[in-house]
XYZ file of C-alpha atoms in Angstrom:
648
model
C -26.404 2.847 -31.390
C -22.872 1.916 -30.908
C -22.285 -1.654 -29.724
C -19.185 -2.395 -27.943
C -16.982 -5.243 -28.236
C -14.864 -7.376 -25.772
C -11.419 -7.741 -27.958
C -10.706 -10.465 -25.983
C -13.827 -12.649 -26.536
C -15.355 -10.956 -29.311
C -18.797 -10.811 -27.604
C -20.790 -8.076 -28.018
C -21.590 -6.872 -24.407
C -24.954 -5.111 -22.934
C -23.745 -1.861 -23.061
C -24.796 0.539 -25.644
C -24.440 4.643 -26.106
C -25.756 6.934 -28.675
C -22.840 9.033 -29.823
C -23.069 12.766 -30.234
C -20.553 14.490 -32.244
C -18.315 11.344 -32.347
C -18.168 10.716 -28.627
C -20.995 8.437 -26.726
C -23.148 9.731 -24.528
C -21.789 7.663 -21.753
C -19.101 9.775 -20.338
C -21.205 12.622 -20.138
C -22.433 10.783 -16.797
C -18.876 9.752 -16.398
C -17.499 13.433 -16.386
C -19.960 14.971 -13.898
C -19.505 11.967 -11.440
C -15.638 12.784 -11.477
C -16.438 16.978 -11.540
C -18.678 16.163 -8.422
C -16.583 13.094 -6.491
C -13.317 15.411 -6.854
C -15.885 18.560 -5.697
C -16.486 16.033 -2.598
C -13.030 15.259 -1.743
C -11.587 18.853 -2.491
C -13.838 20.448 -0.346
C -13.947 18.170 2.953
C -10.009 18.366 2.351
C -9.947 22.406 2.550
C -11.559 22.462 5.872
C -10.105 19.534 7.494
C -7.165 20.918 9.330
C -9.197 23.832 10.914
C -12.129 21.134 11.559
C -9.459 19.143 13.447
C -7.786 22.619 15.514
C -10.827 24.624 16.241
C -14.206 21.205 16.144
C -11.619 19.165 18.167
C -9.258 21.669 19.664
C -6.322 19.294 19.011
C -2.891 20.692 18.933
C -1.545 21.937 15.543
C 1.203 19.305 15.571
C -1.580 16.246 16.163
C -3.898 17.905 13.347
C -1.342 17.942 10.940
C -0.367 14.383 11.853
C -4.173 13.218 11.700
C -4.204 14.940 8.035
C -1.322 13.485 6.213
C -2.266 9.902 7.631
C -5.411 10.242 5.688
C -3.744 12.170 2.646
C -1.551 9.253 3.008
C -4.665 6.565 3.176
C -6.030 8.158 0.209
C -2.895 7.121 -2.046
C -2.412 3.881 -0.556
C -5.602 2.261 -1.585
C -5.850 2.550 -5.098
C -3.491 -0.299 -5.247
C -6.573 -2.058 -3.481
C -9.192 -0.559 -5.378
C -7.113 -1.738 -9.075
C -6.684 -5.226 -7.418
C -10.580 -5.366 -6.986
C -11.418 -3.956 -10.617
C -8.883 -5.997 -12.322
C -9.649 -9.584 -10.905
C -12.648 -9.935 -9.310
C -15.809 -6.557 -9.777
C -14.741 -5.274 -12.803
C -13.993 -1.648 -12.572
C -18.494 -0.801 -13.209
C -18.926 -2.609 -9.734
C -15.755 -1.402 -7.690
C -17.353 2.348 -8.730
C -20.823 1.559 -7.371
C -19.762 -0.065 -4.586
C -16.658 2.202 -3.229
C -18.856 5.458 -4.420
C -21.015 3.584 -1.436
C -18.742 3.169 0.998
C -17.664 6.745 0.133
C -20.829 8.444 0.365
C -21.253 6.976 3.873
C -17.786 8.421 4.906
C -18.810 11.803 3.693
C -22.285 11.818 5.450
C -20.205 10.116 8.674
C -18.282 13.457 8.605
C -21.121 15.806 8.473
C -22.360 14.181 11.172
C -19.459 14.501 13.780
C -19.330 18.331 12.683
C -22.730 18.805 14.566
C -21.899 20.218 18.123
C -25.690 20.059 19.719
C -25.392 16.308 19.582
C -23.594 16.271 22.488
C -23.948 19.796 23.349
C -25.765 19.486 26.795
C -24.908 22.645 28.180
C -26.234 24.708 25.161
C -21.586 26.818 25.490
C -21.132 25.882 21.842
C -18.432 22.924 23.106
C -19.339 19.299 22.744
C -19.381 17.550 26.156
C -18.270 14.309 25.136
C -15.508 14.677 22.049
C -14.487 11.341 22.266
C -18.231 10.952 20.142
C -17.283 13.256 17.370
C -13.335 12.453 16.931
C -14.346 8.609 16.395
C -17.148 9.290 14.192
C -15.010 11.476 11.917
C -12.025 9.205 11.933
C -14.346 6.219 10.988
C -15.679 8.700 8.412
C -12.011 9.580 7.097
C -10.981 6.039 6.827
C -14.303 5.277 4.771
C -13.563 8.291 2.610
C -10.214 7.270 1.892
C -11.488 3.502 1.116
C -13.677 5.203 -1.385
C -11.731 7.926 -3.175
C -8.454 5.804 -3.220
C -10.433 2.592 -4.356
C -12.315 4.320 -7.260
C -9.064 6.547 -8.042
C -7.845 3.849 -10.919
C -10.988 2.989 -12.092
C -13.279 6.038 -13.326
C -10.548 7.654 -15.727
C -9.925 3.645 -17.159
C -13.459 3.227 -17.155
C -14.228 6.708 -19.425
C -11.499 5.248 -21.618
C -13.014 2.199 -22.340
C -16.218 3.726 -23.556
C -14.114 4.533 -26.382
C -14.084 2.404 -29.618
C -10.342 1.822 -31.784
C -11.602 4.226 -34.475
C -11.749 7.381 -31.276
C -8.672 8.320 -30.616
C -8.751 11.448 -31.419
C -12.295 11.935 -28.720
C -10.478 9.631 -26.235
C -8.096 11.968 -26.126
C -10.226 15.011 -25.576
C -11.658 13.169 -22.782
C -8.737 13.088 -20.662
C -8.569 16.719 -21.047
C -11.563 17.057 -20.459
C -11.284 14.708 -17.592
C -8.524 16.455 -16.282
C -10.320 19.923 -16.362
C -13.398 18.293 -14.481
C -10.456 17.626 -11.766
C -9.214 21.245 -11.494
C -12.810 22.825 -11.666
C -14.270 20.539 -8.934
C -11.160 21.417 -7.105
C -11.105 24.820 -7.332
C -14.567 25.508 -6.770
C -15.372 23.301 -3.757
C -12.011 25.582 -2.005
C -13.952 28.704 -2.580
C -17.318 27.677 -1.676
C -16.611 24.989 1.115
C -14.482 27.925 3.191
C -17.454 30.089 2.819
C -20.105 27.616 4.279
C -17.820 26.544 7.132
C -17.372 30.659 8.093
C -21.518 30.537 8.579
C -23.032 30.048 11.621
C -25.170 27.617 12.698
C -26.610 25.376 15.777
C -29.489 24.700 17.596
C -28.747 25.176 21.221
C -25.642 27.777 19.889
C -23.617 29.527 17.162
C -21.072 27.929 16.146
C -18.544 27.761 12.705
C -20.911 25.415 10.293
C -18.452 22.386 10.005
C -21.223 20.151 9.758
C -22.572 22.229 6.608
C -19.279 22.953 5.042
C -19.121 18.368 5.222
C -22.846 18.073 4.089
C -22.349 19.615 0.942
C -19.431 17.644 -0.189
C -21.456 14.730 1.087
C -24.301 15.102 -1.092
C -22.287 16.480 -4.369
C -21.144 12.824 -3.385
C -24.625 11.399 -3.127
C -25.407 12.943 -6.994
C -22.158 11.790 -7.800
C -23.132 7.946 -7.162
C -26.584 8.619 -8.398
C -25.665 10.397 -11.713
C -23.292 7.407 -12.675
C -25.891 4.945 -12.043
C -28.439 6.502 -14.265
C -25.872 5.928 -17.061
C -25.490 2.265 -16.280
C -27.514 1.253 -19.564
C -25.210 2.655 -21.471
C -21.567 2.131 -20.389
C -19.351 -0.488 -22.041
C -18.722 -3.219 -19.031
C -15.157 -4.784 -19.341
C -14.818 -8.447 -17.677
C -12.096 -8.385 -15.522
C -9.270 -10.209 -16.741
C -7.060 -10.485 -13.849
C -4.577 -8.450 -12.251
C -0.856 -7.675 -13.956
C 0.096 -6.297 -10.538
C -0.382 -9.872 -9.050
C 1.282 -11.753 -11.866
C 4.507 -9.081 -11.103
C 4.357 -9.612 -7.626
C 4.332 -13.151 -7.886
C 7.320 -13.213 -10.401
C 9.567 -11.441 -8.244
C 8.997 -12.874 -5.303
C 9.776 -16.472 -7.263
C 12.636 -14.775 -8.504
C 14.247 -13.690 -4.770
C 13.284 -17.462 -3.575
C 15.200 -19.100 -6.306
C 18.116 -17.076 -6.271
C 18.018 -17.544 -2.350
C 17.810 -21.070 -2.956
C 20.808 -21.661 -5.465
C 22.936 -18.879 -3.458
C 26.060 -21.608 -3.343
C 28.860 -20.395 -5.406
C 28.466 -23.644 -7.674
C 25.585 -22.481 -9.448
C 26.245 -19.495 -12.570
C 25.991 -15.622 -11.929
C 23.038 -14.517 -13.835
C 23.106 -11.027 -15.142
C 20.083 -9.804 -13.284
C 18.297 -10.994 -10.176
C 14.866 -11.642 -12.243
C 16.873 -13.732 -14.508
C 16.293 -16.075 -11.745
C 12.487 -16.622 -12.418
C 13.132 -17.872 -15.820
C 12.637 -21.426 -14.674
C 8.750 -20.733 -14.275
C 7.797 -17.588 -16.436
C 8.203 -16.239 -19.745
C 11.178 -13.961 -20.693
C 8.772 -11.170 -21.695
C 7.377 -10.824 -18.590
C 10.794 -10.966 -16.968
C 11.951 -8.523 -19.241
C 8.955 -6.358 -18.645
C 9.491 -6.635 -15.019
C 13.075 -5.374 -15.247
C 11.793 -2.143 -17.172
C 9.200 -1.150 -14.434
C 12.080 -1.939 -11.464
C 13.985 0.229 -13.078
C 11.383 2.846 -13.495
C 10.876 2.157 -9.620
C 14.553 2.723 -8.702
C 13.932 6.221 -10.109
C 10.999 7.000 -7.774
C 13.241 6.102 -4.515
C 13.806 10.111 -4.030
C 10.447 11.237 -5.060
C 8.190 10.892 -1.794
C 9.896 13.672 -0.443
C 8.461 16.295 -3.125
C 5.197 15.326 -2.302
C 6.030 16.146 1.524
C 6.379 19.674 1.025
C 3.748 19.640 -1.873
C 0.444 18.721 0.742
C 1.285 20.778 3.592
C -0.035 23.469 1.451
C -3.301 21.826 3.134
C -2.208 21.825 6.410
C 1.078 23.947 7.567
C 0.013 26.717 4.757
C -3.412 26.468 6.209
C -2.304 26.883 9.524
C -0.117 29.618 8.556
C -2.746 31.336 6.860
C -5.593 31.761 9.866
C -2.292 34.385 11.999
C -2.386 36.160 8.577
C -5.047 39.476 7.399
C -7.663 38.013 4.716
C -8.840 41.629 4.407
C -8.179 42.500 0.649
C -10.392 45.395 0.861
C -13.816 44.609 -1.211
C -12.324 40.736 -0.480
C -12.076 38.708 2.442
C -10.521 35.436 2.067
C -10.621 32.881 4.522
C -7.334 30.948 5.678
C -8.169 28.087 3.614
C -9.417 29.571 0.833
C -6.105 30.370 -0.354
C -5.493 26.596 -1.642
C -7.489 27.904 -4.570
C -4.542 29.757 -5.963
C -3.073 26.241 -6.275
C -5.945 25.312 -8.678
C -5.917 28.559 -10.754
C -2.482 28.268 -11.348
C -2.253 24.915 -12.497
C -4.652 25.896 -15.030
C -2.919 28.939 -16.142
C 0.545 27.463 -16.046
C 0.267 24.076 -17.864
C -0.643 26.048 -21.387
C 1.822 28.006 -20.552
C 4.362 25.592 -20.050
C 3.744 23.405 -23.219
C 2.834 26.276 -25.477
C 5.679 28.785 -24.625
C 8.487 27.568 -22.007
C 9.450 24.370 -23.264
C 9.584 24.923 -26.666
C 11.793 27.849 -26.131
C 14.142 26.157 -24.101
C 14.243 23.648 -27.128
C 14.747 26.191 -29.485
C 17.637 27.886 -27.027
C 19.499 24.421 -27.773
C 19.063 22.669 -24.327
C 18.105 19.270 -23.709
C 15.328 19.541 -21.355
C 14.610 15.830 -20.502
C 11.635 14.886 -18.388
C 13.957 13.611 -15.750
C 15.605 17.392 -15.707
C 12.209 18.736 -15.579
C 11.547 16.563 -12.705
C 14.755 17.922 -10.783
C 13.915 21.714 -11.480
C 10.378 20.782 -10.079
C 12.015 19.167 -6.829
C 13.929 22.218 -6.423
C 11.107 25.266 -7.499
C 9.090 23.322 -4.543
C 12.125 23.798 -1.977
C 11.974 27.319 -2.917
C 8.581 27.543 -2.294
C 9.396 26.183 1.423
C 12.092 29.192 1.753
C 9.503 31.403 0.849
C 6.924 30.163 3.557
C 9.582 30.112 5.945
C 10.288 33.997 5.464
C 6.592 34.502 5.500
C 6.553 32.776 8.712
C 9.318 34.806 10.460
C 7.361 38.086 9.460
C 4.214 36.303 10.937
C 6.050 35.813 14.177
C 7.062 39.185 14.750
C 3.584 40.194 15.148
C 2.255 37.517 17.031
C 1.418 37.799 20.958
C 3.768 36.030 23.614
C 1.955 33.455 24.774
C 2.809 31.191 27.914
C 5.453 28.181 28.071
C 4.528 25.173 29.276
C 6.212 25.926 32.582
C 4.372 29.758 33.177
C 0.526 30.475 32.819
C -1.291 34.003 32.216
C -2.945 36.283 34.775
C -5.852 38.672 33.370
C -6.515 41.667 35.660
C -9.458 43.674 35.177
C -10.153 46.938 36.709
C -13.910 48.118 36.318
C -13.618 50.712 38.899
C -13.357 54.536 38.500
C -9.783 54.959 39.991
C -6.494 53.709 39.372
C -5.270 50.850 41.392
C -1.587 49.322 41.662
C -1.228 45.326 41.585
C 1.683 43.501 43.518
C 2.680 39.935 42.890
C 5.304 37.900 44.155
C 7.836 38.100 41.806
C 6.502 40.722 39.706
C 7.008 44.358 38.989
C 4.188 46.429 40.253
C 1.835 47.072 37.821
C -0.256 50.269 36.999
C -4.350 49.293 36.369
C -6.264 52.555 35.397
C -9.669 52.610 35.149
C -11.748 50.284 33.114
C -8.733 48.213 31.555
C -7.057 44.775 31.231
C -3.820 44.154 32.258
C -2.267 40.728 31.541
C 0.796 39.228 33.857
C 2.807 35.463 32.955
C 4.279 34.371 35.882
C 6.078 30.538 36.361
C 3.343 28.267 37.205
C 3.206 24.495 36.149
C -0.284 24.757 34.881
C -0.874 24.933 31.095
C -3.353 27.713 30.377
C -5.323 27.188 26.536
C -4.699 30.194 23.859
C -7.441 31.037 21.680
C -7.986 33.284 18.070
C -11.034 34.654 16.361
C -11.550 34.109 12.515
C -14.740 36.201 12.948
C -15.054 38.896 10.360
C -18.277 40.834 11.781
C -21.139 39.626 14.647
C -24.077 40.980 16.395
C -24.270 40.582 19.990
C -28.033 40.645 21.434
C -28.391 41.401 24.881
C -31.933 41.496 26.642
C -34.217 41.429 29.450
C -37.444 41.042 29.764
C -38.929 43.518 26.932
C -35.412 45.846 27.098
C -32.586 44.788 24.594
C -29.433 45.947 23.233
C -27.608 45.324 20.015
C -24.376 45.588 19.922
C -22.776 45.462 16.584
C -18.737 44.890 15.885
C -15.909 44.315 13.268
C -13.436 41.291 14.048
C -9.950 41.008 12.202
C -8.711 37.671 11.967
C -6.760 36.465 14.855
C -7.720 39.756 17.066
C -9.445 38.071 21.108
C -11.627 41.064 23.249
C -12.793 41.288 26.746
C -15.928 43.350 26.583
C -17.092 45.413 30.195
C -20.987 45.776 30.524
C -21.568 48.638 33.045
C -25.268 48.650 34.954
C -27.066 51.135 32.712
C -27.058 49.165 29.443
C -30.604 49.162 28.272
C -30.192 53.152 29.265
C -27.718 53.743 27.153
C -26.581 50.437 24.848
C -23.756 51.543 22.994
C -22.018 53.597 25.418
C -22.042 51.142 28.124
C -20.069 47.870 26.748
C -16.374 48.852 26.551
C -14.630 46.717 24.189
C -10.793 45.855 25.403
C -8.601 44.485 22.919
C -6.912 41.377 24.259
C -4.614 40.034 21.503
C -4.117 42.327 18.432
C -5.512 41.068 14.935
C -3.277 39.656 12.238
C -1.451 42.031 10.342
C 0.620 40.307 7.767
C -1.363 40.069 4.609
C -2.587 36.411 2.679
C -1.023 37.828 0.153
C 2.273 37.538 1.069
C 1.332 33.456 0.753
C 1.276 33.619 -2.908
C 4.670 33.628 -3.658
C 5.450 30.016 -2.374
C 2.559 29.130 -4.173
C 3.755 30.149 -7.310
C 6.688 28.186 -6.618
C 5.106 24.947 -5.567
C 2.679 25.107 -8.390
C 5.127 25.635 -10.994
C 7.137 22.460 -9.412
C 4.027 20.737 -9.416
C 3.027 20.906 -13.251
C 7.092 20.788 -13.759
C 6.985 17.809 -11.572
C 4.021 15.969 -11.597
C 2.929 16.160 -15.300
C 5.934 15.255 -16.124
C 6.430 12.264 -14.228
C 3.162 10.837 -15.450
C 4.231 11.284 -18.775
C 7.700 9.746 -18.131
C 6.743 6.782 -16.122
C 3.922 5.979 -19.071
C 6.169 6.189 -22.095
C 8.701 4.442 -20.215
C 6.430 1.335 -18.804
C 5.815 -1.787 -21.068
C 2.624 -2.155 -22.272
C 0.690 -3.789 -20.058
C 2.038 -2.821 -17.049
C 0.878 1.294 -17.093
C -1.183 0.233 -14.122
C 1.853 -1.229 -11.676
C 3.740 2.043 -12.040
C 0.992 4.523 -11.849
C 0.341 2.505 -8.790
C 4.022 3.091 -7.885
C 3.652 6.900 -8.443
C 0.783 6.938 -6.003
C 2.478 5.192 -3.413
C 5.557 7.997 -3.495
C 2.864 10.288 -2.680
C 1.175 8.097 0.491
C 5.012 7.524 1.704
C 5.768 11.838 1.134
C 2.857 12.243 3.483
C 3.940 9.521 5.953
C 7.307 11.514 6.187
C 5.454 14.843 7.181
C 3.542 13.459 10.764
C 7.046 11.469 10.911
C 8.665 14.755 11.324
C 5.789 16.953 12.446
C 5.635 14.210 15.843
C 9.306 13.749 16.387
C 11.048 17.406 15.046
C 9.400 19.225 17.839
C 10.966 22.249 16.841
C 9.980 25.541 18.726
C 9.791 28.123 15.809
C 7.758 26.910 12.606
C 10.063 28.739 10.231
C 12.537 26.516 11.136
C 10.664 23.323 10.131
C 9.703 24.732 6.953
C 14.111 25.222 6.693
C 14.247 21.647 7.350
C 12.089 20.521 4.832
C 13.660 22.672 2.362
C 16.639 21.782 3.166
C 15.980 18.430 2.970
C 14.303 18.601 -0.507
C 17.155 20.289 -2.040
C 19.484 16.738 -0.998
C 17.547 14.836 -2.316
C 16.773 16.852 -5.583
C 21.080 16.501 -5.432
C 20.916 12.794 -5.542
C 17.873 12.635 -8.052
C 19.942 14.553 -10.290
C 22.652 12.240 -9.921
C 19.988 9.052 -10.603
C 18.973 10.975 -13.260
C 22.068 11.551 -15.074
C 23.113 7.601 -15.345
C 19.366 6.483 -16.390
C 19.268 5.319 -19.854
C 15.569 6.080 -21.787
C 14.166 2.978 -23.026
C 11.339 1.932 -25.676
C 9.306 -0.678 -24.432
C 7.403 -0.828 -27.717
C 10.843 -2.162 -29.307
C 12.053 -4.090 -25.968
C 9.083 -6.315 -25.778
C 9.310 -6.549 -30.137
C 12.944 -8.526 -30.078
C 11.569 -10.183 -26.940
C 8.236 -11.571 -28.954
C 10.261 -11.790 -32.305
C 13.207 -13.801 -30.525
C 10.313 -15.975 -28.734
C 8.912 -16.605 -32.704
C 12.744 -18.197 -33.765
C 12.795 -20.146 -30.843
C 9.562 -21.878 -31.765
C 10.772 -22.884 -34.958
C 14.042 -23.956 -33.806
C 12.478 -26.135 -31.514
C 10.365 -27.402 -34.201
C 13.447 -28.208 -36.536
C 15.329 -29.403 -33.486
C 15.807 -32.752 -32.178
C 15.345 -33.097 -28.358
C 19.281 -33.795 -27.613
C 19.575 -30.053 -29.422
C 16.837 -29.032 -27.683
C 18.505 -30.366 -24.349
C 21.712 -28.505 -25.300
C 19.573 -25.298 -26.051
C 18.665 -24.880 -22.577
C 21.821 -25.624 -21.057
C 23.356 -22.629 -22.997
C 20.283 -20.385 -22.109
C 21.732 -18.153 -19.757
C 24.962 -17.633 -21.404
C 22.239 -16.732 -24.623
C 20.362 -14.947 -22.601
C 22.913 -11.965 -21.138
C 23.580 -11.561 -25.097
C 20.333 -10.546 -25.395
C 19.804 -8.647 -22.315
C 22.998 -6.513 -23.589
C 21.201 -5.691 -26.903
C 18.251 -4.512 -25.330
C 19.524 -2.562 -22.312
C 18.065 -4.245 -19.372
């Protein structure tokens, strides 16, 4: 048994594991909770868009708005959920509780999904929607409560199960960790699309939302469950109160000081936080300084992160007026997120093991920061890419009715020809047993509908007599099917099948290019902005900026229902120029940023800082209090000296 230590209090605390092959038994239950939470959130995420289009028929504009708010939600309140764990739960409790809250959200979701709640008339279309969109936007906001909230926690919590003499196994749990992330992702996109393509209902048939949110919702459920069987044996860290506070509470002294001595009568100090000197220690100013400047750098970054999670909701989109027949395979629109997954974990090996160290051994200073910029821009790419995808898409797609005209079907089920005159229309030819379909300028708004169907079974019967009629559906494809008088006589012969709106004929595949190229910006991107911002944050302050790295993200995905409600643009193509577009000036000024930022070490900035705040002791001990008097009144001059040497 390994007993584990608070270095603070040197207490042994109630938590004890068994290790196996150096590493305790504890994260096992902390591994599968992450494989199956990130299974959970994955795979309610894949469907989510096409929950909110086809479950709630909103617009595609509104779903992708509705999406990114809660993408958005999601990386906003981890900042909560650290704030809980680090001064008042502990991060054990903020788990149990959140994975709570979470669970709820998930099963809340499920719920909503269920048509024949408020199916009365038995069509397949709730009667009262207003029932299902608030139960699945309390659900969302519940969900992103939970996932954000435990999002800083688990991975801290694994790494605390760790004793000094494991580094080497607390190492291999974050990659192990980070696998767990990639596999529960990439999974719950394959499996998740496959459930919510089932049909199922009571009353009617429908698309299984309501399974395709269950499962996530219980992988949630054993999620919760499977880290509270551990509980015995995890390593419980007090909480020891928040950094993020003690920052926030510095700098704000700092801007009410300097406001107050503003009058040209007091000294220029070198740096607005020099101004908080009066109240708090130099090392935490100097600290502070190192993360703001850290945080200048992530000014341009949101906007990367815009492009990067529309692949969940434009893409997706995209994908359901596109062919998922691959022959043997049939992928549905949003399965294709899972060649996002499989190329992360084919392309970060790559990246470490071959690509950078050749461009090292080619002579070129590949800096994170420049790795960061070539992401920015491989992600604009992929937005070209989507947009030429998009333009092929369009030339295949039906004309459907403005806002100002509506559509006229005509059917003729007789045996002759007929001809059809309309005001304002060219005579049109019917022939027999066909569908003819006329806009004309109206100032109704007429709905448009698509299939994702692959294959169904109709049943028709009466009495004892029935008649099965079996048939193929391409994605996107809408039929009108005539059902003469003799049908039990002769089934097959006597439903005529007329092709409304022709099936998709672009391929899926034509979507993996742009997500090479986002993927490739992501690991280019993201991994390497986690590793920048930790070697470049003090200490004790990893938390503040990872928290500032998460909020880029919430603020990227603020930007995309910003644009998606206010663009308006008519083609989609175009939108996905704009983004690009705007991804490749920013990735301009980044590079810019980039190019004047000097790399620091905190390790050696916070050692003068602690070594300088050693000599002053004993000066002040050697001192008498006139010198010491004199001392302060020459601080600041002392201090830019020192802030010179170090950089800041």
């Amino acid at each position: 048994m390994t007993d584990k230590k608070d270095p603070e209090k040197k207490k042994v605390n109630k938590g004890t594991s068994k290790e196996v092959f150096g590493y305790p038994i504890s994260i096992f239950f902390i591994v599968v909770n992450e494989f199956c939470e990130r299974f959970s959130y994955y795979g309610m995420r894949a469907v989510l868009v096409l929950y909110f289009t086809y479950f709630l028929r909103w617009d595609d504009d509104l779903a992708t708005s509705i999406y990114h708010t809660f993408v958005a939600l999601c990386y906003l309140t981890p900042i909560l959920g650290a704030i809980v764990a680090d001064s008042w739960l502990g991060k054990f409790k903020t788990i149990i509780y959140l994975s709570i809250v979470y669970a709820i959200g998930q099963v809340a979701m499920a719920v909503s999904a269920i048509h024949d709640i408020t199916d009365t008339d038995g069509d397949g279309i709730p009667n009262n929607m207003s029932f299902h969109v608030a139960l699945s936007m309390v659900g969302l906001f519940l969900i992103a409560l939970g996932t954000g909230g435990i999002k800083p926690c688990v991975a801290a919590f694994g790494g605390d199960q760790f004793s000094d003499h494991q580094d080497k196994q607390r190492r291999t749990f974050f990659s192990v960790f980070y696998l767990c992330i990639n596999g529960g992702s990439l999974l719950s996109t394959i499996i998740t699309p496959i459930l919510r393509a089932q049909e199922c209902g009571i009353k009617s048939k429908e698309s299984c939302y309501s399974l395709a949110f269950g499962v996530p919702a219980a992988l949630m459920v054993v999620a919760l469950l499977v880290f509270i069987v551990g509980s015995g044996m995890y390593y419980k860290d007090e909480p020891q109160g928040n950094i993020m506070l003690d920052v926030c509470k510095c700098i704000g002294f700092a801007i009410k000081n300097r406001f107050r001595h503003r009058s040209t009568r007091y000294p220029k100090r070198q740096h607005w936080m020099d101004w908080a000197e009066e109240k708090y220690d130099k090392l935490l100013i100097a600290q502070i300084k190192m993360v703001l400047k850290v945080l200048f750098l992530y000014i341009p970054l949101p906007m990367f992160w815009t492009l990067f999670d529309q692949k969940g909701s434009r893409w997706t989109l995209q994908a359901t007026t596109m062919d998922g027949n691959f022959g043997a395979l049939v992928i549905q629109p949003d399965q294709m997120q899972t060649v996002n997954p499989i190329l992360i974990l084919t392309l970060v090996p790559i990246m470490d093991i071959f690509i950078y160290p050749l461009i090292q051994k080619c002579g070129l200073n590949f800096t994170p920061l420049k790795r960061m910029t070539v992401g920015m821009f491989l992600a604009a790419i992929a937005f070209v890419c989507a947009a030429l995808v998009q333009i092929e898409i369009d030339k295949t797609l039906p004309i459907f009715p403005s806002t100002s005209q509506s559509q006229l079907k005509l059917l003729n089920m007789g045996n002759n020809s007929v001809t059809v005159r309309l005001p304002g229309n060219d005579p049109q030819e019917l022939p027999a047993t066909t569908v003819c379909h006329l806009t004309i300028n109206t100032y109704f708004i007429f709905f448009r509908f698509s299939s994702l169907m692959i294959r169904h079974t109709f049943t028709l019967w009466s009495d004892t007599q029935k008649c099965d009629f079996t048939m193929k559906f391409r994605f996107g494809s809408a039929y009108t099917f005539i059902i003469n008088s003799n049908l039990f006589s002769d089934c097959l012969k006597s439903i005529t099948p007329i092709q409304d709106i022709q099936p998709n004929s672009v391929s899926m595949a034509l979507q993996i290019p742009q997500y090479f190229f986002i993927t490739a910006g992501e690991v280019m991107f993201s991994v390497t902005g986690l590793e920048f911002s930790y070697s470049q944050a003090p200490s004790n302050m990893k938390a503040v900026l990872q928290a500032g790295w998460l909020l880029t993200v919430a603020i990227g995905n603020f930007i995309v229902l910003i644009v998606a409600e206010l663009a308006k643009l008519s083609k989609q193509w175009t939108e996905f120029v704009l983004f690009a577009s705007l991804l490749v000036a920013v990735c301009f000024i980044f590079s810019i940023m980039a190019h004047f930022y000097t790399y620091m070490d905190p390790a050696e900035i916070e050692a003068q800082f602690k070594k300088k705040g050693d000599d002053d002791e004993d000066d002040k001990s050697k001192r008498q209090r006139p010198e010491v008097e004199m001392v302060k009144r020459c601080s600041v001059n002392s201090h830019k000296e020192d802030d010179k040497q170090t950089r800041i």
